[in-house]
PDB file of C-alpha atoms in Angstrom:
ATOM      1  CA  MET A  94      75.664  20.984 -58.370  1.00  0.00           C
ATOM      2  CA  ARG A  95      72.627  22.617 -56.790  1.00  0.00           C
ATOM      3  CA  THR A  96      69.781  20.360 -55.701  1.00  0.00           C
ATOM      4  CA  ILE A  97      66.177  21.594 -55.770  1.00  0.00           C
ATOM      5  CA  ALA A  98      63.407  19.462 -54.299  1.00  0.00           C
ATOM      6  CA  LEU A  99      59.721  19.812 -55.176  1.00  0.00           C
ATOM      7  CA  TYR A 100      57.927  18.521 -52.119  1.00  0.00           C
ATOM      8  CA  SER A 101      54.545  18.580 -50.422  1.00  0.00           C
ATOM      9  CA  ILE A 102      53.054  16.632 -47.544  1.00  0.00           C
ATOM     10  CA  LYS A 103      49.913  16.108 -49.643  1.00  0.00           C
ATOM     11  CA  GLY A 104      49.436  15.116 -53.265  1.00  0.00           C
ATOM     12  CA  GLY A 105      47.450  16.812 -56.004  1.00  0.00           C
ATOM     13  CA  VAL A 106      48.978  20.266 -55.539  1.00  0.00           C
ATOM     14  CA  GLY A 107      50.853  20.623 -58.844  1.00  0.00           C
ATOM     15  CA  LYS A 108      54.218  19.399 -57.539  1.00  0.00           C
ATOM     16  CA  THR A 109      55.205  17.224 -60.482  1.00  0.00           C
ATOM     17  CA  ALA A 110      54.032  19.743 -63.088  1.00  0.00           C
ATOM     18  CA  ALA A 111      56.249  22.353 -61.458  1.00  0.00           C
ATOM     19  CA  CYS A 112      59.203  19.976 -61.256  1.00  0.00           C
ATOM     20  CA  VAL A 113      58.921  18.934 -64.913  1.00  0.00           C
ATOM     21  CA  ASN A 114      58.713  22.525 -66.134  1.00  0.00           C
ATOM     22  CA  LEU A 115      61.366  24.006 -63.854  1.00  0.00           C
ATOM     23  CA  ALA A 116      63.825  21.276 -64.807  1.00  0.00           C
ATOM     24  CA  TYR A 117      63.239  22.003 -68.484  1.00  0.00           C
ATOM     25  CA  LEU A 118      63.712  25.755 -67.968  1.00  0.00           C
ATOM     26  CA  SER A 119      66.871  25.081 -65.989  1.00  0.00           C
ATOM     27  CA  SER A 120      68.290  23.063 -68.886  1.00  0.00           C
ATOM     28  CA  LEU A 121      67.825  26.078 -71.167  1.00  0.00           C
ATOM     29  CA  LYS A 122      69.564  28.577 -68.905  1.00  0.00           C
ATOM     30  CA  SER A 123      71.602  26.906 -66.183  1.00  0.00           C
ATOM     31  CA  GLY A 124      73.572  24.160 -67.889  1.00  0.00           C
ATOM     32  CA  SER A 125      73.288  20.398 -67.612  1.00  0.00           C
ATOM     33  CA  THR A 126      70.266  19.345 -65.562  1.00  0.00           C
ATOM     34  CA  ILE A 127      68.926  16.074 -64.217  1.00  0.00           C
ATOM     35  CA  LEU A 128      65.466  15.350 -62.856  1.00  0.00           C
ATOM     36  CA  CYS A 129      65.471  12.556 -60.273  1.00  0.00           C
ATOM     37  CA  ASP A 130      62.052  10.969 -59.996  1.00  0.00           C
ATOM     38  CA  LEU A 131      61.654   9.649 -56.446  1.00  0.00           C
ATOM     39  CA  ASP A 132      57.880   9.193 -56.539  1.00  0.00           C
ATOM     40  CA  PRO A 133      56.747   5.560 -57.043  1.00  0.00           C
ATOM     41  CA  GLN A 134      53.942   6.861 -59.274  1.00  0.00           C
ATOM     42  CA  GLY A 135      56.669   7.810 -61.779  1.00  0.00           C
ATOM     43  CA  ALA A 136      54.733  10.800 -63.147  1.00  0.00           C
ATOM     44  CA  SER A 137      57.842  12.784 -64.144  1.00  0.00           C
ATOM     45  CA  THR A 138      59.206   9.674 -65.822  1.00  0.00           C
ATOM     46  CA  PHE A 139      55.931   9.359 -67.747  1.00  0.00           C
ATOM     47  CA  TYR A 140      55.800  13.027 -68.739  1.00  0.00           C
ATOM     48  CA  TYR A 141      59.246  12.772 -70.310  1.00  0.00           C
ATOM     49  CA  LYS A 142      58.346   9.610 -72.259  1.00  0.00           C
ATOM     50  CA  ILE A 143      60.900   7.507 -70.402  1.00  0.00           C
ATOM     51  CA  GLU A 144      60.553   3.754 -70.073  1.00  0.00           C
ATOM     52  CA  PRO A 145      62.787   2.593 -67.208  1.00  0.00           C
ATOM     53  CA  ASN A 146      64.951  -0.454 -67.685  1.00  0.00           C
ATOM     54  CA  PRO A 147      62.934  -3.370 -66.231  1.00  0.00           C
ATOM     55  CA  ASP A 148      66.037  -4.416 -64.274  1.00  0.00           C
ATOM     56  CA  TYR A 149      66.220  -1.031 -62.524  1.00  0.00           C
ATOM     57  CA  SER A 150      64.478  -0.763 -59.172  1.00  0.00           C
ATOM     58  CA  SER A 151      64.813   0.819 -55.745  1.00  0.00           C
ATOM     59  CA  ASP A 152      67.498  -1.779 -54.925  1.00  0.00           C
ATOM     60  CA  GLU A 153      69.724  -0.535 -57.756  1.00  0.00           C
ATOM     61  CA  PHE A 154      69.018   3.074 -56.833  1.00  0.00           C
ATOM     62  CA  LEU A 155      70.074   2.542 -53.238  1.00  0.00           C
ATOM     63  CA  SER A 156      73.194   0.686 -54.358  1.00  0.00           C
ATOM     64  CA  GLY A 157      74.363   3.941 -55.933  1.00  0.00           C
ATOM     65  CA  GLY A 158      77.516   4.438 -57.986  1.00  0.00           C
ATOM     66  CA  LYS A 159      77.601   2.879 -61.446  1.00  0.00           C
ATOM     67  CA  LYS A 160      74.076   1.485 -61.105  1.00  0.00           C
ATOM     68  CA  ILE A 161      72.663   5.003 -60.872  1.00  0.00           C
ATOM     69  CA  GLY A 162      74.793   6.143 -63.795  1.00  0.00           C
ATOM     70  CA  ASP A 163      73.576   3.246 -65.923  1.00  0.00           C
ATOM     71  CA  ALA A 164      69.919   4.039 -65.099  1.00  0.00           C
ATOM     72  CA  ILE A 165      70.055   7.684 -66.254  1.00  0.00           C
ATOM     73  CA  CYS A 166      68.056   8.314 -69.434  1.00  0.00           C
ATOM     74  CA  GLY A 167      68.271  11.132 -71.926  1.00  0.00           C
ATOM     75  CA  THR A 168      65.134  13.123 -72.695  1.00  0.00           C
ATOM     76  CA  ASP A 169      63.971  14.759 -75.919  1.00  0.00           C
ATOM     77  CA  PHE A 170      65.646  17.979 -74.752  1.00  0.00           C
ATOM     78  CA  ASN A 171      69.296  19.024 -74.796  1.00  0.00           C
ATOM     79  CA  ASN A 172      71.062  19.294 -71.428  1.00  0.00           C
ATOM     80  CA  LEU A 173      68.241  17.459 -69.642  1.00  0.00           C
ATOM     81  CA  ASP A 174      68.426  13.884 -68.339  1.00  0.00           C
ATOM     82  CA  LEU A 175      66.150  11.901 -66.069  1.00  0.00           C
ATOM     83  CA  LEU A 176      66.714   9.283 -63.401  1.00  0.00           C
ATOM     84  CA  PRO A 177      63.493   7.250 -63.474  1.00  0.00           C
ATOM     85  CA  ALA A 178      61.342   5.811 -60.725  1.00  0.00           C
ATOM     86  CA  ASP A 179      58.993   2.868 -60.709  1.00  0.00           C
ATOM     87  CA  LEU A 180      56.548   1.230 -58.317  1.00  0.00           C
ATOM     88  CA  SER A 181      59.341  -0.418 -56.313  1.00  0.00           C
ATOM     89  CA  PHE A 182      60.191   3.028 -54.929  1.00  0.00           C
ATOM     90  CA  ARG A 183      57.198   2.618 -52.616  1.00  0.00           C
ATOM     91  CA  ASN A 184      59.574   0.535 -50.451  1.00  0.00           C
ATOM     92  CA  LEU A 185      62.266   3.216 -50.139  1.00  0.00           C
ATOM     93  CA  ASP A 186      61.243   4.186 -46.618  1.00  0.00           C
ATOM     94  CA  ILE A 187      61.677   0.617 -45.347  1.00  0.00           C
ATOM     95  CA  GLN A 188      64.889   0.045 -47.313  1.00  0.00           C
ATOM     96  CA  LEU A 189      66.503   3.272 -46.116  1.00  0.00           C
ATOM     97  CA  SER A 190      65.946   2.281 -42.497  1.00  0.00           C
ATOM     98  CA  GLU A 191      68.350  -0.621 -43.022  1.00  0.00           C
ATOM     99  CA  PHE A 192      71.310   1.700 -43.673  1.00  0.00           C
ATOM    100  CA  SER A 193      73.520   3.245 -41.034  1.00  0.00           C
ATOM    101  CA  LYS A 194      73.284   7.053 -41.156  1.00  0.00           C
ATOM    102  CA  SER A 195      69.985   6.492 -42.925  1.00  0.00           C
ATOM    103  CA  ARG A 196      68.990  10.191 -42.999  1.00  0.00           C
ATOM    104  CA  VAL A 197      71.954  11.122 -45.230  1.00  0.00           C
ATOM    105  CA  ARG A 198      71.858   8.176 -47.645  1.00  0.00           C
ATOM    106  CA  LEU A 199      70.224  10.167 -50.459  1.00  0.00           C
ATOM    107  CA  ARG A 200      72.782  12.957 -50.217  1.00  0.00           C
ATOM    108  CA  LYS A 201      75.520  10.351 -50.575  1.00  0.00           C
ATOM    109  CA  LEU A 202      73.791   8.772 -53.572  1.00  0.00           C
ATOM    110  CA  LEU A 203      73.467  12.123 -55.344  1.00  0.00           C
ATOM    111  CA  ASN A 204      77.198  12.785 -55.017  1.00  0.00           C
ATOM    112  CA  VAL A 205      77.755  10.595 -58.064  1.00  0.00           C
ATOM    113  CA  LEU A 206      75.923  13.213 -60.160  1.00  0.00           C
ATOM    114  CA  LYS A 207      77.937  16.240 -59.089  1.00  0.00           C
ATOM    115  CA  LYS A 208      80.654  16.081 -61.729  1.00  0.00           C
ATOM    116  CA  ARG A 209      78.124  15.539 -64.506  1.00  0.00           C
ATOM    117  CA  TYR A 210      75.350  18.050 -63.753  1.00  0.00           C
ATOM    118  CA  ASP A 211      74.992  21.670 -62.715  1.00  0.00           C
ATOM    119  CA  MET A 212      71.428  21.307 -61.421  1.00  0.00           C
ATOM    120  CA  ALA A 213      69.416  18.429 -59.964  1.00  0.00           C
ATOM    121  CA  PHE A 214      65.655  18.450 -59.409  1.00  0.00           C
ATOM    122  CA  LEU A 215      63.959  15.964 -57.093  1.00  0.00           C
ATOM    123  CA  ASP A 216      60.326  15.064 -57.726  1.00  0.00           C
ATOM    124  CA  CYS A 217      59.396  13.854 -54.262  1.00  0.00           C
ATOM    125  CA  PRO A 218      56.627  11.592 -52.996  1.00  0.00           C
ATOM    126  CA  PRO A 219      54.131  13.103 -50.537  1.00  0.00           C
ATOM    127  CA  GLY A 220      54.161  12.208 -46.865  1.00  0.00           C
ATOM    128  CA  LEU A 221      56.497  12.577 -43.884  1.00  0.00           C
ATOM    129  CA  ASN A 222      58.846   9.644 -43.421  1.00  0.00           C
ATOM    130  CA  LEU A 223      62.493   8.630 -43.746  1.00  0.00           C
ATOM    131  CA  VAL A 224      62.441   9.315 -47.520  1.00  0.00           C
ATOM    132  CA  SER A 225      61.309  12.884 -46.953  1.00  0.00           C
ATOM    133  CA  GLU A 226      63.901  13.372 -44.196  1.00  0.00           C
ATOM    134  CA  ASN A 227      66.587  12.285 -46.670  1.00  0.00           C
ATOM    135  CA  ILE A 228      65.237  14.800 -49.174  1.00  0.00           C
ATOM    136  CA  PHE A 229      65.253  17.595 -46.604  1.00  0.00           C
ATOM    137  CA  VAL A 230      68.919  16.907 -45.843  1.00  0.00           C
ATOM    138  CA  ALA A 231      70.042  16.470 -49.460  1.00  0.00           C
ATOM    139  CA  ALA A 232      68.325  19.488 -51.037  1.00  0.00           C
ATOM    140  CA  ASP A 233      69.772  22.989 -51.168  1.00  0.00           C
ATOM    141  CA  ILE A 234      66.278  24.433 -51.401  1.00  0.00           C
ATOM    142  CA  ILE A 235      62.836  22.843 -51.057  1.00  0.00           C
ATOM    143  CA  LEU A 236      60.029  24.318 -53.138  1.00  0.00           C
ATOM    144  CA  VAL A 237      56.667  23.623 -51.519  1.00  0.00           C
ATOM    145  CA  PRO A 238      53.560  24.132 -53.701  1.00  0.00           C
ATOM    146  CA  ILE A 239      50.551  25.377 -51.768  1.00  0.00           C
ATOM    147  CA  ILE A 240      47.018  25.672 -53.109  1.00  0.00           C
ATOM    148  CA  PRO A 241      45.698  28.869 -51.442  1.00  0.00           C
ATOM    149  CA  THR A 242      43.213  27.214 -49.114  1.00  0.00           C
ATOM    150  CA  THR A 243      43.029  26.834 -45.339  1.00  0.00           C
ATOM    151  CA  LEU A 244      43.831  23.109 -45.420  1.00  0.00           C
ATOM    152  CA  SER A 245      46.939  23.640 -47.557  1.00  0.00           C
ATOM    153  CA  LEU A 246      48.202  26.292 -45.170  1.00  0.00           C
ATOM    154  CA  MET A 247      47.620  23.867 -42.305  1.00  0.00           C
ATOM    155  CA  SER A 248      49.696  21.241 -44.121  1.00  0.00           C
ATOM    156  CA  TYR A 249      52.514  23.733 -44.540  1.00  0.00           C
ATOM    157  CA  LYS A 250      52.411  24.558 -40.826  1.00  0.00           C
ATOM    158  CA  LYS A 251      52.715  20.854 -40.056  1.00  0.00           C
ATOM    159  CA  LEU A 252      55.775  20.729 -42.303  1.00  0.00           C
ATOM    160  CA  LEU A 253      57.334  23.646 -40.426  1.00  0.00           C
ATOM    161  CA  ASP A 254      56.600  21.950 -37.109  1.00  0.00           C
ATOM    162  CA  PHE A 255      58.217  18.747 -38.367  1.00  0.00           C
ATOM    163  CA  PHE A 256      61.370  20.639 -39.387  1.00  0.00           C
ATOM    164  CA  LYS A 257      61.611  22.226 -35.956  1.00  0.00           C
ATOM    165  CA  GLU A 258      61.008  18.922 -34.171  1.00  0.00           C
ATOM    166  CA  LYS A 259      63.740  17.177 -36.188  1.00  0.00           C
ATOM    167  CA  LYS A 260      66.094  20.191 -35.969  1.00  0.00           C
ATOM    168  CA  LEU A 261      66.146  20.580 -39.753  1.00  0.00           C
ATOM    169  CA  ASP A 262      66.994  23.808 -41.559  1.00  0.00           C
ATOM    170  CA  THR A 263      63.745  25.746 -42.132  1.00  0.00           C
ATOM    171  CA  ASP A 264      65.663  28.265 -44.268  1.00  0.00           C
ATOM    172  CA  LYS A 265      65.598  25.668 -47.043  1.00  0.00           C
ATOM    173  CA  LEU A 266      61.806  25.927 -47.343  1.00  0.00           C
ATOM    174  CA  TYR A 267      60.398  28.132 -50.102  1.00  0.00           C
ATOM    175  CA  PRO A 268      56.601  27.827 -50.457  1.00  0.00           C
ATOM    176  CA  PHE A 269      54.883  29.026 -53.610  1.00  0.00           C
ATOM    177  CA  PHE A 270      51.230  29.199 -54.591  1.00  0.00           C
ATOM    178  CA  SER A 271      50.034  26.608 -57.080  1.00  0.00           C
ATOM    179  CA  MET A 272      46.819  25.958 -59.008  1.00  0.00           C
ATOM    180  CA  VAL A 273      45.633  29.472 -58.203  1.00  0.00           C
ATOM    181  CA  GLU A 274      42.140  30.478 -59.354  1.00  0.00           C
ATOM    182  CA  SER A 275      42.105  34.251 -59.034  1.00  0.00           C
ATOM    183  CA  ARG A 276      38.321  34.410 -59.464  1.00  0.00           C
ATOM    184  CA  LYS A 277      37.935  32.608 -56.121  1.00  0.00           C
ATOM    185  CA  LEU A 278      37.723  34.984 -53.183  1.00  0.00           C
ATOM    186  CA  MET A 279      39.349  32.502 -50.797  1.00  0.00           C
ATOM    187  CA  HIS A 280      42.387  32.138 -53.073  1.00  0.00           C
ATOM    188  CA  ARG A 281      42.824  35.912 -53.265  1.00  0.00           C
ATOM    189  CA  GLN A 282      42.401  36.333 -49.515  1.00  0.00           C
ATOM    190  CA  VAL A 283      44.804  33.539 -48.570  1.00  0.00           C
ATOM    191  CA  ILE A 284      47.483  34.846 -50.930  1.00  0.00           C
ATOM    192  CA  ALA A 285      47.115  38.399 -49.630  1.00  0.00           C
ATOM    193  CA  GLU A 286      47.276  37.284 -45.997  1.00  0.00           C
ATOM    194  CA  MET A 287      50.326  35.080 -46.487  1.00  0.00           C
ATOM    195  CA  LEU A 288      52.207  37.758 -48.417  1.00  0.00           C
ATOM    196  CA  LYS A 289      51.549  40.191 -45.557  1.00  0.00           C
ATOM    197  CA  SER A 290      52.660  37.710 -42.901  1.00  0.00           C
ATOM    198  CA  LYS A 291      56.222  36.977 -41.833  1.00  0.00           C
ATOM    199  CA  THR A 292      56.103  33.686 -43.734  1.00  0.00           C
ATOM    200  CA  ARG A 293      58.583  33.636 -46.592  1.00  0.00           C
ATOM    201  CA  VAL A 294      56.759  32.837 -49.822  1.00  0.00           C
ATOM    202  CA  MET A 295      57.694  33.143 -53.475  1.00  0.00           C
ATOM    203  CA  LYS A 296      56.032  36.089 -55.180  1.00  0.00           C
ATOM    204  CA  SER A 297      55.532  34.129 -58.418  1.00  0.00           C
ATOM    205  CA  TYR A 298      52.559  31.769 -58.496  1.00  0.00           C
ATOM    206  CA  ILE A 299      51.226  29.142 -60.880  1.00  0.00           C
ATOM    207  CA  PRO A 300      47.612  29.552 -62.034  1.00  0.00           C
ATOM    208  CA  TYR A 301      45.198  26.696 -62.465  1.00  0.00           C
ATOM    209  CA  SER A 302      45.378  25.773 -66.153  1.00  0.00           C
ATOM    210  CA  ALA A 303      43.641  23.146 -68.262  1.00  0.00           C
ATOM    211  CA  ALA A 304      46.725  23.181 -70.498  1.00  0.00           C
ATOM    212  CA  VAL A 305      48.866  22.006 -67.589  1.00  0.00           C
ATOM    213  CA  GLU A 306      46.411  19.191 -66.896  1.00  0.00           C
ATOM    214  CA  LYS A 307      46.791  18.076 -70.520  1.00  0.00           C
ATOM    215  CA  MET A 308      50.541  17.543 -70.158  1.00  0.00           C
ATOM    216  CA  GLY A 309      49.740  13.871 -69.683  1.00  0.00           C
ATOM    217  CA  PHE A 310      48.375  13.685 -73.226  1.00  0.00           C
ATOM    218  CA  TYR A 311      51.320  15.164 -75.113  1.00  0.00           C
ATOM    219  CA  ARG A 312      53.949  14.164 -72.493  1.00  0.00           C
ATOM    220  CA  ALA A 313      56.180  17.200 -72.541  1.00  0.00           C
ATOM    221  CA  PRO A 314      56.682  20.318 -70.419  1.00  0.00           C
ATOM    222  CA  ILE A 315      54.083  22.957 -71.194  1.00  0.00           C
ATOM    223  CA  THR A 316      56.919  25.491 -71.314  1.00  0.00           C
ATOM    224  CA  ALA A 317      58.345  23.569 -74.274  1.00  0.00           C
ATOM    225  CA  ARG A 318      55.123  22.820 -76.135  1.00  0.00           C
ATOM    226  CA  TYR A 319      53.270  26.091 -75.519  1.00  0.00           C
ATOM    227  CA  PRO A 320      55.957  28.546 -74.372  1.00  0.00           C
ATOM    228  CA  ASP A 321      53.868  31.699 -74.824  1.00  0.00           C
ATOM    229  CA  ILE A 322      50.686  30.878 -72.905  1.00  0.00           C
ATOM    230  CA  ALA A 323      49.985  32.343 -69.458  1.00  0.00           C
ATOM    231  CA  ALA A 324      50.813  29.176 -67.516  1.00  0.00           C
ATOM    232  CA  SER A 325      54.198  28.914 -69.229  1.00  0.00           C
ATOM    233  CA  GLU A 326      54.956  32.530 -68.420  1.00  0.00           C
ATOM    234  CA  ALA A 327      54.094  31.776 -64.800  1.00  0.00           C
ATOM    235  CA  PHE A 328      56.569  28.877 -64.678  1.00  0.00           C
ATOM    236  CA  LYS A 329      59.213  31.106 -66.280  1.00  0.00           C
ATOM    237  CA  ASN A 330      58.634  33.769 -63.625  1.00  0.00           C
ATOM    238  CA  LEU A 331      58.909  31.161 -60.878  1.00  0.00           C
ATOM    239  CA  TRP A 332      62.120  29.806 -62.377  1.00  0.00           C
ATOM    240  CA  ARG A 333      63.663  33.288 -62.499  1.00  0.00           C
ATOM    241  CA  GLU A 334      62.835  33.752 -58.839  1.00  0.00           C
ATOM    242  CA  VAL A 335      64.198  30.316 -57.932  1.00  0.00           C
ATOM    243  CA  ASN A 336      67.363  30.945 -59.924  1.00  0.00           C
ATOM    244  CA  ARG A 337      67.965  34.249 -58.133  1.00  0.00           C
ATOM    245  CA  THR A 338      67.509  32.437 -54.831  1.00  0.00           C
ATOM    246  CA  ILE A 339      70.014  29.745 -55.781  1.00  0.00           C
ATOM    247  CA  LYS A 340      72.633  32.285 -56.762  1.00  0.00           C
ATOM    248  CA  LYS A 341      72.431  33.864 -53.295  1.00  0.00           C
ATOM    249  CA  LEU A 342      73.203  30.586 -51.554  1.00  0.00           C
ATOM    250  CA  PRO A 343      76.657  30.265 -49.977  1.00  0.00           C
TER     251      PRO A 343
END
């Protein structure tokens, strides 16, 4: 099982939209897929019309084993399941600190999914804490959405600095541009400069799209509901690039 995390230090950068759509595209092409919602906002859970069992919480998640298996929900799409989150996940950082080897707890929890799924996607909460460190260890690759602005680039640099400070593997990081408005000069300039730099960045980018914003109304991946529009084509291009990257991993 390959594990792909969608992560950003800051919110509002199109992380969940990318996770929801890439997981759906993976289920079409790469076999059985699960999306693990780790964000206490539960946006991925909402987009897929999942109502978590009221008895499921961060305590059950951290217990692992059968409790995780029992919490997994099917979606409206073949080969795609979801492990939901709820507001109790806001305590994960504190709860993880109570475990020995706390930085590798998530990787251990995900082991229960390996025999059942080919691909796992992690929709991650923003911030830098013990939850994010667990994600950085557990993921095979970490997709980092960046809006092409100076502040977003600064946030990405902080992420790189954090990886170096904690002696984490920076080769796992794959930034991509999100919510791009090509009519904006700054967006065009930032993209051009980053592509010319030594920073590794995905060539595929996701444009700003009102249709993506409306996913909350119809609660389904845009790539499933409107597969032929420009935003859907952009997600498909990103998925192809991600898939090629995964296949090159040892």
